[in-house]
Amino acid sequence: MKLITYTQGAGPRPGLVVGENLVLDLLAADPSLLPNWHGLLPRLDTVRAICDRLLPAAAKAAAVLAGGGEVSLPFVDLRRCALTTPIILPSKIIAVGLNYKDHAAEQNKPLPERPLLFSKASTCLQVPGGPIELPEGLDQVDAEAEIAFVISKPGRAIARERAREHIAGYMCFNDISDREAQYSDKQFFRGKSLDTGGPCGPWLVTPDELPDLGLGLRIRCLWNDVVMQESNTNQLIFTPDFLVSYISRHMTLLPGDIITTGTPGGVGVFRDPPVFLKPGDRVTVEIDGLGTLSNPVRRW
């Protein structure tokens, strides 16, 4: 399933992309459902049952759209929707540094023995297509293509063999980084929490639609038409199941929590000479099976 949050003349609503340009409005399909993914992620089996029940109707609605017609509830034309971030205001965003072998190699650093964790403020999230805004004076801002996953149900001290039960799905993520703040502070939080510095989406793809643990996926980052990063999620040092178990030893993971898994080699700061984002650029993250996340860069 492809899980989205969208607006169409009203507040954010949870939906499923069930065909080309076709959205299933979950609240229209079942008004008894909770109105956001924080409440629905622990009940993905119920969401799947609704989706399966309405698949024949979805096929007919998709044919109507393809013929130029209009669809009616519980279906919505995706082209008339505005996508928000799949998860709105998660309780936490946990990121992992130095988690790709090629990213460690470009810095001439040994592979870490344990995950390097840091946090991003939840206010950093930006919608698909929304601008990455650079305040005046921030001239060392970088982009990092990442695969992120979202927690489906709460847990603490989760055994690694049970970790998959806590992963709702995967999505594209762009970890925008103010390198000047990151290095001058000698810690990550301020430099990684820039407003609009966490574009994600366009949707959350459930694990059944991807290879095991989201591994084996090509990941790329383009600045304008230049390929800056090109790698594969098989380069991950610490896999999603390990991260769920490791992180939950110290903190309870809640539905909607976002864990970003690190970036591959090719980021701007480690190029010779270094390259940074500037107004007028466009950054695009592409991950096999997850789609494309593209955001323009402008001055705030």
Coordinates of C-alpha atoms in Angstrom, one line a residue:
M1 CA 0.0 0.0 0.0
K2 CA 1.0 3.6 -0.6
L3 CA 0.0 5.7 2.4
I4 CA -0.5 9.5 2.0
T5 CA -1.8 12.4 3.9
Y6 CA -3.5 15.0 1.7
T7 CA -5.7 18.0 1.6
Q8 CA -8.5 18.9 -0.7
G9 CA -10.3 22.0 0.5
A10 CA -10.3 20.7 4.1
G11 CA -7.9 19.6 6.8
P12 CA -5.4 16.8 6.3
R13 CA -6.9 13.4 5.6
P14 CA -5.3 9.9 5.5
G15 CA -5.6 8.1 2.1
L16 CA -4.2 5.4 0.0
V17 CA -2.9 5.7 -3.6
V18 CA -4.8 2.7 -5.2
G19 CA -4.2 3.4 -8.9
E20 CA -2.7 5.9 -11.3
N21 CA -3.9 9.3 -10.0
L22 CA -6.5 7.6 -7.8
V23 CA -6.8 8.0 -4.0
L24 CA -8.9 6.1 -1.6
D25 CA -10.3 8.5 1.0
L26 CA -10.1 6.3 4.1
L27 CA -12.5 8.4 6.2
A28 CA -15.1 8.4 3.5
A29 CA -14.7 4.7 3.2
D30 CA -15.1 4.2 6.9
P31 CA -16.1 7.2 9.1
S32 CA -15.4 5.3 12.2
L33 CA -11.6 5.3 11.5
L34 CA -9.3 7.6 13.4
P35 CA -8.5 10.7 11.3
N36 CA -4.7 10.5 11.1
W37 CA -1.9 8.0 10.6
H38 CA -0.7 8.2 14.2
G39 CA -4.0 6.4 15.1
L40 CA -4.2 4.3 12.0
L41 CA -0.7 2.8 11.8
P42 CA -1.2 0.4 14.7
R43 CA -4.3 -0.8 12.7
L44 CA -2.8 -1.3 9.3
D45 CA -4.6 -4.7 9.1
T46 CA -7.9 -2.9 9.2
V47 CA -6.7 -0.4 6.6
R48 CA -5.6 -3.2 4.3
A49 CA -9.0 -5.0 4.7
I50 CA -10.8 -1.8 3.6
C51 CA -8.4 -1.5 0.6
D52 CA -8.9 -5.1 -0.4
R53 CA -12.7 -4.8 -0.2
L54 CA -12.7 -1.7 -2.4
L55 CA -10.2 -2.9 -5.0
P56 CA -12.9 -3.8 -7.6
A57 CA -14.5 -0.4 -7.2
A58 CA -11.1 1.2 -7.4
A59 CA -10.4 -0.5 -10.8
K60 CA -13.7 1.0 -12.1
A61 CA -12.8 4.4 -10.8
A62 CA -9.4 4.3 -12.3
A63 CA -10.9 3.5 -15.7
V64 CA -13.3 6.5 -15.3
L65 CA -10.3 8.8 -14.6
A66 CA -8.4 7.3 -17.6
G67 CA -11.3 8.1 -19.8
G68 CA -11.4 11.7 -18.6
G69 CA -14.3 11.4 -16.2
E70 CA -14.7 12.3 -12.6
V71 CA -14.8 10.0 -9.6
S72 CA -16.9 10.2 -6.5
L73 CA -16.3 9.3 -2.9
P74 CA -14.7 7.3 -1.5
F75 CA -12.3 8.0 -4.4
V76 CA -10.5 11.2 -5.1
D77 CA -8.5 12.4 -8.1
L78 CA -4.9 12.6 -6.9
R79 CA -4.2 15.5 -9.3
R80 CA -6.7 17.6 -7.4
C81 CA -5.0 16.9 -4.0
A82 CA -2.2 18.6 -2.2
L83 CA 0.1 16.1 -0.6
T84 CA 1.4 16.9 2.9
T85 CA 4.2 15.0 4.6
P86 CA 2.9 11.4 5.0
I87 CA 3.3 11.8 8.8
I88 CA 2.5 15.1 10.4
L89 CA 4.4 16.2 13.5
P90 CA 5.9 12.9 14.7
S91 CA 6.9 12.6 18.3
K92 CA 10.5 12.3 17.2
I93 CA 12.7 12.1 14.1
I94 CA 15.8 10.0 14.8
A95 CA 18.6 10.1 12.3
V96 CA 21.7 7.9 11.8
G97 CA 25.0 9.3 10.8
L98 CA 27.8 7.6 8.8
N99 CA 25.6 4.6 8.0
Y100 CA 26.7 3.9 4.4
K101 CA 30.0 2.2 3.6
D102 CA 30.6 4.5 0.6
H103 CA 29.9 7.6 2.8
A104 CA 32.4 6.4 5.3
A105 CA 34.9 5.8 2.5
E106 CA 34.6 9.3 1.1
Q107 CA 35.6 10.7 4.5
N108 CA 38.4 8.1 5.0
K109 CA 36.7 7.0 8.2
P110 CA 36.5 3.5 9.6
L111 CA 33.1 1.9 9.7
P112 CA 31.4 2.7 13.0
E113 CA 31.0 0.0 15.6
R114 CA 27.6 1.2 16.7
P115 CA 25.0 3.6 15.2
L116 CA 25.7 7.3 15.5
L117 CA 22.3 8.8 16.4
F118 CA 21.0 12.3 16.4
S119 CA 17.7 14.1 16.2
K120 CA 16.0 16.5 13.9
A121 CA 13.2 18.8 15.1
S122 CA 9.8 17.7 13.8
T123 CA 9.3 21.3 12.5
C124 CA 11.9 20.6 9.8
L125 CA 9.5 18.5 7.8
Q126 CA 8.6 19.7 4.3
V127 CA 5.9 18.5 1.9
P128 CA 6.7 17.0 -1.5
G129 CA 7.4 19.8 -3.9
G130 CA 7.6 22.4 -1.1
P131 CA 10.5 24.8 -1.1
I132 CA 13.7 24.3 0.8
E133 CA 14.2 27.8 2.2
L134 CA 17.6 29.2 2.9
P135 CA 17.7 32.2 5.3
E136 CA 20.2 35.0 4.5
G137 CA 23.7 34.1 5.7
L138 CA 23.2 30.3 5.4
D139 CA 25.6 29.5 2.5
Q140 CA 26.9 26.0 3.5
V141 CA 23.6 24.1 3.2
D142 CA 23.9 20.5 1.8
A143 CA 21.4 17.8 0.8
E144 CA 21.4 14.1 1.7
A145 CA 19.2 11.5 0.0
E146 CA 18.0 8.9 2.5
I147 CA 15.6 6.1 2.9
A148 CA 13.5 6.6 6.0
F149 CA 11.1 4.3 7.8
V150 CA 8.1 4.9 10.1
I151 CA 7.1 3.1 13.3
S152 CA 3.7 1.4 13.3
K153 CA 3.1 0.5 16.9
P154 CA 4.7 1.4 20.2
G155 CA 7.5 -0.6 21.7
R156 CA 10.4 -0.5 24.1
A157 CA 13.4 -2.9 24.2
I158 CA 12.1 -4.5 20.9
A159 CA 13.9 -7.7 20.0
R160 CA 15.6 -7.6 16.6
E161 CA 13.6 -10.6 15.4
R162 CA 10.4 -8.7 16.2
A163 CA 11.5 -5.4 14.8
R164 CA 9.7 -5.8 11.4
E165 CA 6.4 -5.9 13.3
H166 CA 7.1 -2.3 14.2
I167 CA 7.9 -0.9 10.8
A168 CA 4.9 0.6 9.0
G169 CA 6.7 1.5 5.8
Y170 CA 9.4 3.3 3.9
M171 CA 9.7 6.7 2.2
C172 CA 12.1 9.1 0.5
F173 CA 13.8 11.6 2.8
N174 CA 16.1 14.5 2.2
D175 CA 18.2 15.4 5.2
I176 CA 19.1 19.1 4.6
S177 CA 22.1 20.1 6.6
D178 CA 23.6 23.4 7.5
R179 CA 27.2 22.4 7.6
E180 CA 28.5 25.6 9.2
A181 CA 26.2 25.0 12.2
Q182 CA 26.9 21.3 12.3
Y183 CA 30.6 21.7 12.5
S184 CA 30.9 24.8 14.6
D185 CA 28.4 23.4 17.2
K186 CA 30.3 20.1 17.2
Q187 CA 26.9 18.4 17.4
F188 CA 24.1 17.9 14.9
F189 CA 20.8 19.2 16.3
R190 CA 20.8 22.9 15.1
G191 CA 22.4 22.2 11.8
K192 CA 20.0 19.3 11.0
S193 CA 16.8 21.1 12.2
L194 CA 16.5 23.9 9.6
D195 CA 12.9 24.7 8.9
T196 CA 11.9 23.0 5.6
G197 CA 15.1 20.9 6.0
G198 CA 13.3 17.6 6.1
P199 CA 11.4 17.0 2.8
C200 CA 9.8 13.5 2.8
G201 CA 7.3 11.5 0.8
P202 CA 5.5 11.5 -1.5
W203 CA 4.1 8.5 0.2
L204 CA 4.8 5.8 2.7
V205 CA 5.2 2.4 1.1
T206 CA 4.3 -0.7 3.2
P207 CA 7.0 -3.4 3.5
D208 CA 5.1 -6.0 1.5
E209 CA 5.7 -3.9 -1.7
L210 CA 9.5 -3.8 -1.2
P211 CA 12.5 -6.2 -0.9
D212 CA 13.3 -7.5 2.6
L213 CA 13.9 -4.6 5.0
G214 CA 14.0 -2.1 2.2
L215 CA 17.4 -3.3 1.1
G216 CA 18.6 -3.7 -2.5
L217 CA 17.1 -0.4 -3.6
R218 CA 18.9 2.1 -5.9
I219 CA 19.1 5.5 -4.2
R220 CA 20.0 8.7 -6.1
C221 CA 20.2 12.4 -5.4
L222 CA 20.2 15.0 -8.2
W223 CA 21.0 18.7 -7.9
N224 CA 19.3 20.2 -10.9
D225 CA 20.4 17.7 -13.7
V226 CA 23.6 16.6 -11.9
V227 CA 23.7 13.2 -10.2
M228 CA 25.4 13.9 -6.9
Q229 CA 24.7 10.6 -5.1
E230 CA 24.1 7.2 -6.6
S231 CA 24.2 4.1 -4.4
N232 CA 22.2 1.2 -3.1
T233 CA 20.6 0.6 0.3
N234 CA 22.6 -2.7 0.5
Q235 CA 25.5 -0.3 1.4
L236 CA 23.8 0.3 4.8
I237 CA 25.9 -0.7 7.8
F238 CA 23.1 -0.9 10.3
T239 CA 19.8 -2.2 8.9
P240 CA 16.3 -1.1 9.9
D241 CA 15.7 -4.1 12.1
F242 CA 18.9 -3.5 14.0
L243 CA 18.1 0.2 14.3
V244 CA 14.7 -0.5 15.8
S245 CA 16.1 -2.8 18.4
Y246 CA 19.1 -0.6 19.2
I247 CA 17.1 2.6 19.5
S248 CA 14.3 1.1 21.5
R249 CA 16.7 0.0 24.3
H250 CA 16.8 3.6 25.4
M251 CA 13.5 5.1 24.4
T252 CA 9.9 4.0 23.6
L253 CA 9.2 4.2 19.8
L254 CA 5.7 5.5 19.0
P255 CA 3.5 5.2 16.0
G256 CA 4.5 7.8 13.4
D257 CA 8.1 8.2 14.7
I258 CA 10.4 8.6 11.7
I259 CA 13.9 7.0 11.5
T260 CA 16.1 8.2 8.7
T261 CA 18.8 5.7 7.9
G262 CA 21.7 7.8 6.7
T263 CA 23.0 8.9 3.4
P264 CA 25.4 7.4 0.8
G265 CA 28.6 9.0 -0.6
G266 CA 28.6 12.0 -2.8
V267 CA 27.3 14.8 -0.6
G268 CA 28.4 18.3 -1.4
V269 CA 30.6 19.1 1.6
F270 CA 33.0 16.3 0.8
R271 CA 33.5 17.2 -2.9
D272 CA 36.6 19.0 -4.1
P273 CA 35.8 21.9 -4.0
P274 CA 32.8 21.6 -1.7
V275 CA 29.4 22.3 -3.3
F276 CA 26.4 23.8 -1.5
L277 CA 22.8 24.6 -2.4
K278 CA 21.8 28.0 -3.7
P279 CA 18.5 29.6 -4.5
G280 CA 17.2 28.5 -7.8
D281 CA 18.4 24.9 -7.4
R282 CA 16.2 21.9 -7.4
V283 CA 17.0 18.7 -5.3
T284 CA 15.5 15.4 -6.3
V285 CA 15.7 12.1 -4.3
E286 CA 14.9 8.9 -6.2
I287 CA 14.6 5.5 -4.6
D288 CA 13.5 2.4 -6.4
G289 CA 10.0 1.4 -5.3
L290 CA 9.5 4.6 -3.3
G291 CA 9.1 7.1 -6.1
T292 CA 10.6 10.6 -6.5
L293 CA 10.8 13.5 -4.0
S294 CA 11.7 16.8 -5.7
N295 CA 12.0 20.2 -4.0
P296 CA 13.1 23.6 -5.2
V297 CA 15.5 25.8 -3.3
R298 CA 14.8 29.4 -2.6
R299 CA 15.8 32.3 -0.3
W300 CA 13.7 32.7 2.8

